[in-house]
């Protein structure tokens, strides 16, 4: 009989396989500036990079998205720099990061680990953003079907009650301030000194359907909801990564060019806008 340990090991292995494949496909030895996201899958991304020859990685500089990835980069002996040191006009060559859920249009929910603001800054500073995840993150029914904890929203603490009011008005079925880790009383405080509100909505549509009215009965497209959430006073950033991908715009893309999923059978599937999930 399969145990909980077996299931956890399977998920960990699927993250590892996706990470090694993504790095093999998207880290050219000629690259110089690499973004490193946050979360448990990114641990395997850094392991994959560290397994390359130092003659390749020593010419590269790695940019973190928070305290966890900063430590990962340092512990791996890779060169660390911060995104504020990347000169204007220079883009990262690639950014690797995880996700909490990925829909059919490569929209993402991110921020399960409370790092979404820096993650969005670093991902959108890259020429190409590559998402790495396990099979549980594939969303066929729209964002919110697999990740049921809600859309993470980073907010200024003093604005949190007003943000909760606005979320209710937009049709959130539930919204609450995220608690700190066990052993930490009070709210979860981000690397930026802000709070996270998690807002549960009905599953988000990847695209608007004909004649559809965005927000009616609390049903939103990803783009429609994201455009509303980001405008709420006191919201610093939202955990919806949406809009154009790096294949459609030259800079500032939030959506990945590809999402790599480690599958339960040991294979890796790759999702792109052109080919879908194959
Ligand atoms: O957005 C994130 C952190 O804020 C992570 O990328 C996301 O939560 C996925 O994490 P994991 O790889 O541990 O499943």
mmCIF file of C-alpha atoms and ligand atoms in Angstrom:
data_model
loop_
_atom_site.group_PDB
_atom_site.id
_atom_site.type_symbol
_atom_site.label_atom_id
_atom_site.label_comp_id
_atom_site.label_asym_id
_atom_site.label_seq_id
_atom_site.Cartn_x
_atom_site.Cartn_y
_atom_site.Cartn_z
ATOM 1 C CA UNK A 1 0.000 0.000 0.000
ATOM 2 C CA UNK A 2 1.347 3.476 -0.957
ATOM 3 C CA UNK A 3 2.105 5.589 2.104
ATOM 4 C CA UNK A 4 2.103 9.380 2.604
ATOM 5 C CA UNK A 5 5.907 9.191 2.479
ATOM 6 C CA UNK A 6 5.739 7.494 -0.932
ATOM 7 C CA UNK A 7 3.414 10.249 -2.213
ATOM 8 C CA UNK A 8 5.708 12.989 -0.891
ATOM 9 C CA UNK A 9 8.749 11.293 -2.463
ATOM 10 C CA UNK A 10 6.934 11.035 -5.810
ATOM 11 C CA UNK A 11 6.096 14.757 -5.766
ATOM 12 C CA UNK A 12 9.675 15.675 -4.809
ATOM 13 C CA UNK A 13 11.050 13.519 -7.614
ATOM 14 C CA UNK A 14 8.664 15.099 -10.120
ATOM 15 C CA UNK A 15 9.877 18.578 -9.091
ATOM 16 C CA UNK A 16 13.474 17.427 -9.511
ATOM 17 C CA UNK A 17 12.900 15.967 -12.979
ATOM 18 C CA UNK A 18 11.097 19.125 -14.170
ATOM 19 C CA UNK A 19 13.845 21.360 -12.783
ATOM 20 C CA UNK A 20 16.702 19.446 -14.412
ATOM 21 C CA UNK A 21 14.859 19.358 -17.759
ATOM 22 C CA UNK A 22 14.025 23.088 -17.626
ATOM 23 C CA UNK A 23 17.621 23.998 -16.834
ATOM 24 C CA UNK A 24 18.960 21.693 -19.586
ATOM 25 C CA UNK A 25 16.587 23.277 -22.132
ATOM 26 C CA UNK A 26 16.812 26.939 -21.091
ATOM 27 C CA UNK A 27 20.161 27.719 -19.458
ATOM 28 C CA UNK A 28 22.559 28.483 -22.273
ATOM 29 C CA UNK A 29 26.251 28.564 -21.230
ATOM 30 C CA UNK A 30 26.405 32.008 -22.879
ATOM 31 C CA UNK A 31 23.919 33.481 -20.334
ATOM 32 C CA UNK A 32 25.238 35.946 -17.766
ATOM 33 C CA UNK A 33 22.250 37.096 -15.633
ATOM 34 C CA UNK A 34 19.886 34.493 -14.160
ATOM 35 C CA UNK A 35 16.807 35.031 -11.950
ATOM 36 C CA UNK A 36 16.126 32.471 -9.251
ATOM 37 C CA UNK A 37 12.610 32.245 -7.813
ATOM 38 C CA UNK A 38 11.360 30.936 -4.490
ATOM 39 C CA UNK A 39 9.817 27.770 -3.137
ATOM 40 C CA UNK A 40 10.598 24.081 -2.819
ATOM 41 C CA UNK A 41 10.837 23.395 -6.581
ATOM 42 C CA UNK A 42 13.470 26.068 -7.071
ATOM 43 C CA UNK A 43 15.733 24.118 -4.697
ATOM 44 C CA UNK A 44 16.021 21.571 -7.519
ATOM 45 C CA UNK A 45 16.631 24.320 -10.089
ATOM 46 C CA UNK A 46 19.638 25.489 -8.085
ATOM 47 C CA UNK A 47 20.801 21.866 -7.713
ATOM 48 C CA UNK A 48 20.582 21.453 -11.504
ATOM 49 C CA UNK A 49 22.584 24.635 -12.069
ATOM 50 C CA UNK A 50 25.146 23.589 -9.449
ATOM 51 C CA UNK A 51 25.635 20.274 -11.235
ATOM 52 C CA UNK A 52 27.026 22.147 -14.267
ATOM 53 C CA UNK A 53 30.731 22.764 -14.681
ATOM 54 C CA UNK A 54 32.054 25.713 -12.627
ATOM 55 C CA UNK A 55 33.646 26.915 -15.881
ATOM 56 C CA UNK A 56 30.074 27.654 -17.023
ATOM 57 C CA UNK A 57 28.430 28.863 -13.803
ATOM 58 C CA UNK A 58 31.337 31.036 -12.634
ATOM 59 C CA UNK A 59 30.627 33.403 -15.536
ATOM 60 C CA UNK A 60 27.015 33.809 -14.389
ATOM 61 C CA UNK A 61 25.378 36.038 -11.773
ATOM 62 C CA UNK A 62 22.216 34.975 -9.958
ATOM 63 C CA UNK A 63 19.430 37.286 -8.777
ATOM 64 C CA UNK A 64 17.153 36.117 -5.923
ATOM 65 C CA UNK A 65 13.475 36.814 -5.276
ATOM 66 C CA UNK A 66 13.667 36.850 -1.494
ATOM 67 C CA UNK A 67 15.534 35.595 1.549
ATOM 68 C CA UNK A 68 15.080 31.894 0.706
ATOM 69 C CA UNK A 69 16.496 32.083 -2.803
ATOM 70 C CA UNK A 70 19.266 34.405 -1.629
ATOM 71 C CA UNK A 71 20.381 31.656 0.780
ATOM 72 C CA UNK A 72 20.035 28.987 -1.927
ATOM 73 C CA UNK A 73 22.324 30.921 -4.264
ATOM 74 C CA UNK A 74 24.876 31.631 -1.550
ATOM 75 C CA UNK A 75 24.881 28.066 -0.203
ATOM 76 C CA UNK A 76 25.469 26.732 -3.721
ATOM 77 C CA UNK A 77 28.527 28.974 -4.054
ATOM 78 C CA UNK A 78 27.009 30.858 -6.994
ATOM 79 C CA UNK A 79 27.580 34.584 -7.540
ATOM 80 C CA UNK A 80 24.786 36.630 -5.942
ATOM 81 C CA UNK A 81 23.585 40.066 -6.984
ATOM 82 C CA UNK A 82 20.363 41.980 -6.462
ATOM 83 C CA UNK A 83 17.948 43.118 -9.116
ATOM 84 C CA UNK A 84 18.463 46.788 -8.176
ATOM 85 C CA UNK A 85 22.074 46.358 -9.381
ATOM 86 C CA UNK A 86 20.985 45.281 -12.859
ATOM 87 C CA UNK A 87 21.509 48.446 -14.927
ATOM 88 C CA UNK A 88 18.577 50.022 -16.805
ATOM 89 C CA UNK A 89 18.335 48.569 -20.293
ATOM 90 C CA UNK A 90 19.836 45.228 -19.243
ATOM 91 C CA UNK A 91 17.537 42.224 -18.936
ATOM 92 C CA UNK A 92 18.070 38.926 -17.158
ATOM 93 C CA UNK A 93 18.714 36.201 -19.737
ATOM 94 C CA UNK A 94 16.333 33.815 -18.022
ATOM 95 C CA UNK A 95 14.414 33.437 -14.756
ATOM 96 C CA UNK A 96 13.366 30.065 -13.282
ATOM 97 C CA UNK A 97 10.550 29.980 -10.750
ATOM 98 C CA UNK A 98 7.798 27.731 -9.424
ATOM 99 C CA UNK A 99 4.044 28.304 -9.314
ATOM 100 C CA UNK A 100 1.054 27.303 -7.258
ATOM 101 C CA UNK A 101 -1.198 26.778 -10.287
ATOM 102 C CA UNK A 102 -0.831 27.145 -14.075
ATOM 103 C CA UNK A 103 -3.828 27.503 -16.401
ATOM 104 C CA UNK A 104 -4.208 26.650 -20.096
ATOM 105 C CA UNK A 105 -3.079 30.168 -21.137
ATOM 106 C CA UNK A 106 -0.005 30.021 -18.857
ATOM 107 C CA UNK A 107 -1.525 32.443 -16.356
ATOM 108 C CA UNK A 108 -0.159 31.636 -12.914
ATOM 109 C CA UNK A 109 -1.100 31.847 -9.278
ATOM 110 C CA UNK A 110 2.053 32.516 -7.287
ATOM 111 C CA UNK A 111 2.744 33.652 -3.741
ATOM 112 C CA UNK A 112 2.005 30.492 -1.785
ATOM 113 C CA UNK A 113 5.397 31.118 -0.187
ATOM 114 C CA UNK A 114 4.695 34.860 0.216
ATOM 115 C CA UNK A 115 7.437 35.946 -2.208
ATOM 116 C CA UNK A 116 5.239 37.153 -5.052
ATOM 117 C CA UNK A 117 6.272 40.805 -5.294
ATOM 118 C CA UNK A 118 9.986 40.206 -5.777
ATOM 119 C CA UNK A 119 9.157 37.173 -7.929
ATOM 120 C CA UNK A 120 7.159 39.347 -10.302
ATOM 121 C CA UNK A 121 9.874 41.995 -10.471
ATOM 122 C CA UNK A 122 12.556 39.415 -11.269
ATOM 123 C CA UNK A 123 10.441 37.323 -13.701
ATOM 124 C CA UNK A 124 9.366 40.397 -15.656
ATOM 125 C CA UNK A 125 12.973 41.595 -15.835
ATOM 126 C CA UNK A 126 13.902 38.451 -17.785
ATOM 127 C CA UNK A 127 13.944 37.899 -21.532
ATOM 128 C CA UNK A 128 12.332 34.556 -20.787
ATOM 129 C CA UNK A 129 10.640 33.289 -17.667
ATOM 130 C CA UNK A 130 10.516 29.513 -17.302
ATOM 131 C CA UNK A 131 8.100 27.982 -14.812
ATOM 132 C CA UNK A 132 8.965 24.698 -13.074
ATOM 133 C CA UNK A 133 6.405 22.669 -11.159
ATOM 134 C CA UNK A 134 4.970 19.246 -10.399
ATOM 135 C CA UNK A 135 1.845 17.674 -11.867
ATOM 136 C CA UNK A 136 -0.426 18.986 -9.069
ATOM 137 C CA UNK A 137 -0.065 22.524 -10.437
ATOM 138 C CA UNK A 138 -1.676 21.835 -13.841
ATOM 139 C CA UNK A 139 -5.041 23.600 -13.968
ATOM 140 C CA UNK A 140 -7.562 22.402 -16.498
ATOM 141 C CA UNK A 141 -10.595 24.079 -14.928
ATOM 142 C CA UNK A 142 -9.120 27.553 -14.385
ATOM 143 C CA UNK A 143 -7.037 29.115 -11.635
ATOM 144 C CA UNK A 144 -8.585 28.299 -8.287
ATOM 145 C CA UNK A 145 -9.545 24.724 -9.113
ATOM 146 C CA UNK A 146 -6.289 23.159 -7.894
ATOM 147 C CA UNK A 147 -4.917 25.916 -5.612
ATOM 148 C CA UNK A 148 -7.863 26.461 -3.292
ATOM 149 C CA UNK A 149 -6.209 28.772 -0.765
ATOM 150 C CA UNK A 150 -6.979 31.859 -2.845
ATOM 151 C CA UNK A 151 -5.071 34.479 -4.809
ATOM 152 C CA UNK A 152 -2.217 35.804 -2.644
ATOM 153 C CA UNK A 153 -2.203 39.607 -2.490
ATOM 154 C CA UNK A 154 0.610 41.586 -0.840
ATOM 155 C CA UNK A 155 -0.817 44.536 1.071
ATOM 156 C CA UNK A 156 0.246 47.416 3.240
ATOM 157 C CA UNK A 157 -0.788 46.337 6.782
ATOM 158 C CA UNK A 158 -2.654 49.587 7.522
ATOM 159 C CA UNK A 159 -4.781 49.042 4.384
ATOM 160 C CA UNK A 160 -5.672 45.406 5.068
ATOM 161 C CA UNK A 161 -9.240 45.955 6.382
ATOM 162 C CA UNK A 162 -10.119 48.206 3.427
ATOM 163 C CA UNK A 163 -8.611 45.684 0.986
ATOM 164 C CA UNK A 164 -10.765 42.928 2.539
ATOM 165 C CA UNK A 165 -13.862 45.129 1.997
ATOM 166 C CA UNK A 166 -12.976 45.690 -1.661
ATOM 167 C CA UNK A 167 -12.351 41.988 -2.235
ATOM 168 C CA UNK A 168 -15.796 41.183 -0.882
ATOM 169 C CA UNK A 169 -17.279 43.788 -3.234
ATOM 170 C CA UNK A 170 -15.511 42.110 -6.169
ATOM 171 C CA UNK A 171 -17.163 38.810 -5.264
ATOM 172 C CA UNK A 172 -14.470 37.037 -3.241
ATOM 173 C CA UNK A 173 -16.010 34.036 -1.548
ATOM 174 C CA UNK A 174 -13.564 34.396 1.298
ATOM 175 C CA UNK A 175 -10.550 36.605 2.011
ATOM 176 C CA UNK A 176 -8.325 36.658 5.027
ATOM 177 C CA UNK A 177 -4.994 37.921 6.274
ATOM 178 C CA UNK A 178 -2.474 35.070 6.160
ATOM 179 C CA UNK A 179 -1.222 33.966 9.583
ATOM 180 C CA UNK A 180 2.445 33.597 10.383
ATOM 181 C CA UNK A 181 4.150 30.237 10.622
ATOM 182 C CA UNK A 182 3.476 28.011 13.649
ATOM 183 C CA UNK A 183 5.341 29.576 16.537
ATOM 184 C CA UNK A 184 4.871 33.099 15.139
ATOM 185 C CA UNK A 185 1.874 34.939 16.546
ATOM 186 C CA UNK A 186 0.116 37.339 14.193
ATOM 187 C CA UNK A 187 0.287 37.919 10.460
ATOM 188 C CA UNK A 188 2.734 36.469 7.925
ATOM 189 C CA UNK A 189 5.182 39.307 7.246
ATOM 190 C CA UNK A 190 6.749 39.239 3.768
ATOM 191 C CA UNK A 191 10.394 39.925 2.853
ATOM 192 C CA UNK A 192 9.160 43.456 2.098
ATOM 193 C CA UNK A 193 7.619 43.993 5.559
ATOM 194 C CA UNK A 194 4.056 43.712 4.201
ATOM 195 C CA UNK A 195 1.180 41.290 4.772
ATOM 196 C CA UNK A 196 -0.474 38.711 2.542
ATOM 197 C CA UNK A 197 -4.224 38.513 2.037
ATOM 198 C CA UNK A 198 -5.477 35.281 0.427
ATOM 199 C CA UNK A 199 -8.659 35.839 -1.578
ATOM 200 C CA UNK A 200 -10.755 32.924 -2.822
ATOM 201 C CA UNK A 201 -12.765 33.554 -6.005
ATOM 202 C CA UNK A 202 -14.783 31.266 -8.238
ATOM 203 C CA UNK A 203 -12.410 29.527 -10.720
ATOM 204 C CA UNK A 204 -10.963 32.157 -13.047
ATOM 205 C CA UNK A 205 -11.506 31.924 -16.799
ATOM 206 C CA UNK A 206 -8.288 31.800 -18.826
ATOM 207 C CA UNK A 207 -10.021 33.756 -21.615
ATOM 208 C CA UNK A 208 -13.240 35.741 -21.971
ATOM 209 C CA UNK A 209 -16.051 33.881 -23.676
ATOM 210 C CA UNK A 210 -18.338 35.460 -26.302
ATOM 211 C CA UNK A 211 -20.893 37.827 -24.747
ATOM 212 C CA UNK A 212 -19.499 37.280 -21.283
ATOM 213 C CA UNK A 213 -19.622 40.079 -18.720
ATOM 214 C CA UNK A 214 -16.516 40.112 -16.525
ATOM 215 C CA UNK A 215 -17.258 39.938 -12.796
ATOM 216 C CA UNK A 216 -20.956 39.065 -13.186
ATOM 217 C CA UNK A 217 -22.020 36.735 -10.366
ATOM 218 C CA UNK A 218 -18.427 36.767 -9.113
ATOM 219 C CA UNK A 219 -17.066 35.017 -12.234
ATOM 220 C CA UNK A 220 -13.925 36.687 -13.552
ATOM 221 C CA UNK A 221 -11.359 36.207 -16.260
ATOM 222 C CA UNK A 222 -7.791 36.227 -14.957
ATOM 223 C CA UNK A 223 -7.042 39.501 -16.761
ATOM 224 C CA UNK A 224 -10.286 41.154 -15.632
ATOM 225 C CA UNK A 225 -9.813 40.291 -11.970
ATOM 226 C CA UNK A 226 -6.096 41.075 -11.984
ATOM 227 C CA UNK A 227 -6.728 44.538 -13.432
ATOM 228 C CA UNK A 228 -9.203 45.248 -10.601
ATOM 229 C CA UNK A 229 -7.077 43.818 -7.773
ATOM 230 C CA UNK A 230 -3.924 45.720 -8.678
ATOM 231 C CA UNK A 231 -5.843 49.003 -8.507
ATOM 232 C CA UNK A 232 -7.108 48.576 -4.936
ATOM 233 C CA UNK A 233 -5.401 51.217 -2.771
ATOM 234 C CA UNK A 234 -2.983 49.516 -0.384
ATOM 235 C CA UNK A 235 -2.304 46.555 -2.700
ATOM 236 C CA UNK A 236 1.423 46.377 -3.464
ATOM 237 C CA UNK A 237 1.297 43.388 -5.824
ATOM 238 C CA UNK A 238 -0.891 40.434 -6.674
ATOM 239 C CA UNK A 239 -0.061 36.758 -7.115
ATOM 240 C CA UNK A 240 -1.697 36.549 -10.555
ATOM 241 C CA UNK A 241 0.977 36.480 -13.278
ATOM 242 C CA UNK A 242 -0.925 37.355 -16.424
ATOM 243 C CA UNK A 243 -1.013 39.372 -19.654
ATOM 244 C CA UNK A 244 1.557 38.755 -22.370
ATOM 245 C CA UNK A 245 4.310 36.144 -22.331
ATOM 246 C CA UNK A 246 7.954 36.777 -23.166
ATOM 247 C CA UNK A 247 7.293 35.449 -26.672
ATOM 248 C CA UNK A 248 4.741 38.207 -27.291
ATOM 249 C CA UNK A 249 6.500 41.232 -25.766
ATOM 250 C CA UNK A 250 10.160 42.194 -25.558
ATOM 251 C CA UNK A 251 10.134 43.105 -21.878
ATOM 252 C CA UNK A 252 7.952 43.193 -18.798
ATOM 253 C CA UNK A 253 6.220 39.842 -19.373
ATOM 254 C CA UNK A 254 4.735 38.175 -16.312
ATOM 255 C CA UNK A 255 3.717 34.928 -17.980
ATOM 256 C CA UNK A 256 6.285 32.183 -18.655
ATOM 257 C CA UNK A 257 7.382 31.178 -22.131
ATOM 258 C CA UNK A 258 7.101 27.566 -20.969
ATOM 259 C CA UNK A 259 5.991 25.608 -17.909
ATOM 260 C CA UNK A 260 7.747 22.332 -17.088
ATOM 261 C CA UNK A 261 5.781 19.768 -15.100
ATOM 262 C CA UNK A 262 7.241 16.658 -13.532
ATOM 263 C CA UNK A 263 4.575 13.978 -13.911
ATOM 264 C CA UNK A 264 3.695 11.126 -11.578
ATOM 265 C CA UNK A 265 4.911 8.540 -14.141
ATOM 266 C CA UNK A 266 8.425 10.012 -14.187
ATOM 267 C CA UNK A 267 8.007 11.920 -17.453
ATOM 268 C CA UNK A 268 8.234 15.693 -17.894
ATOM 269 C CA UNK A 269 5.540 17.585 -19.803
ATOM 270 C CA UNK A 270 6.131 21.026 -21.249
ATOM 271 C CA UNK A 271 3.360 23.583 -21.720
ATOM 272 C CA UNK A 272 3.693 26.429 -24.223
ATOM 273 C CA UNK A 273 1.141 28.694 -25.858
ATOM 274 C CA UNK A 274 1.952 27.239 -29.280
ATOM 275 C CA UNK A 275 1.776 23.544 -28.478
ATOM 276 C CA UNK A 276 -0.285 23.318 -25.291
ATOM 277 C CA UNK A 277 0.745 20.658 -22.778
ATOM 278 C CA UNK A 278 2.828 17.922 -24.394
HETATM 279 O O1 LIG B 1 5.239 31.655 -5.552
HETATM 280 C C1 LIG B 1 5.945 31.012 -4.826
HETATM 281 C C2 LIG B 1 6.432 31.506 -3.524
HETATM 282 O O2 LIG B 1 5.849 32.727 -3.211
HETATM 283 C C3 LIG B 1 6.365 29.644 -5.231
HETATM 284 O O3 LIG B 1 6.961 29.680 -6.477
HETATM 285 C C4 LIG B 1 5.133 28.775 -5.273
HETATM 286 O O4 LIG B 1 4.478 28.870 -4.017
HETATM 287 C C5 LIG B 1 5.480 27.325 -5.577
HETATM 288 O O5 LIG B 1 6.205 26.803 -4.511
HETATM 289 P P1 LIG B 1 6.667 25.284 -4.470
HETATM 290 O O6 LIG B 1 7.716 25.124 -5.509
HETATM 291 O O7 LIG B 1 7.176 25.096 -3.065
HETATM 292 O O8 LIG B 1 5.448 24.434 -4.735
#
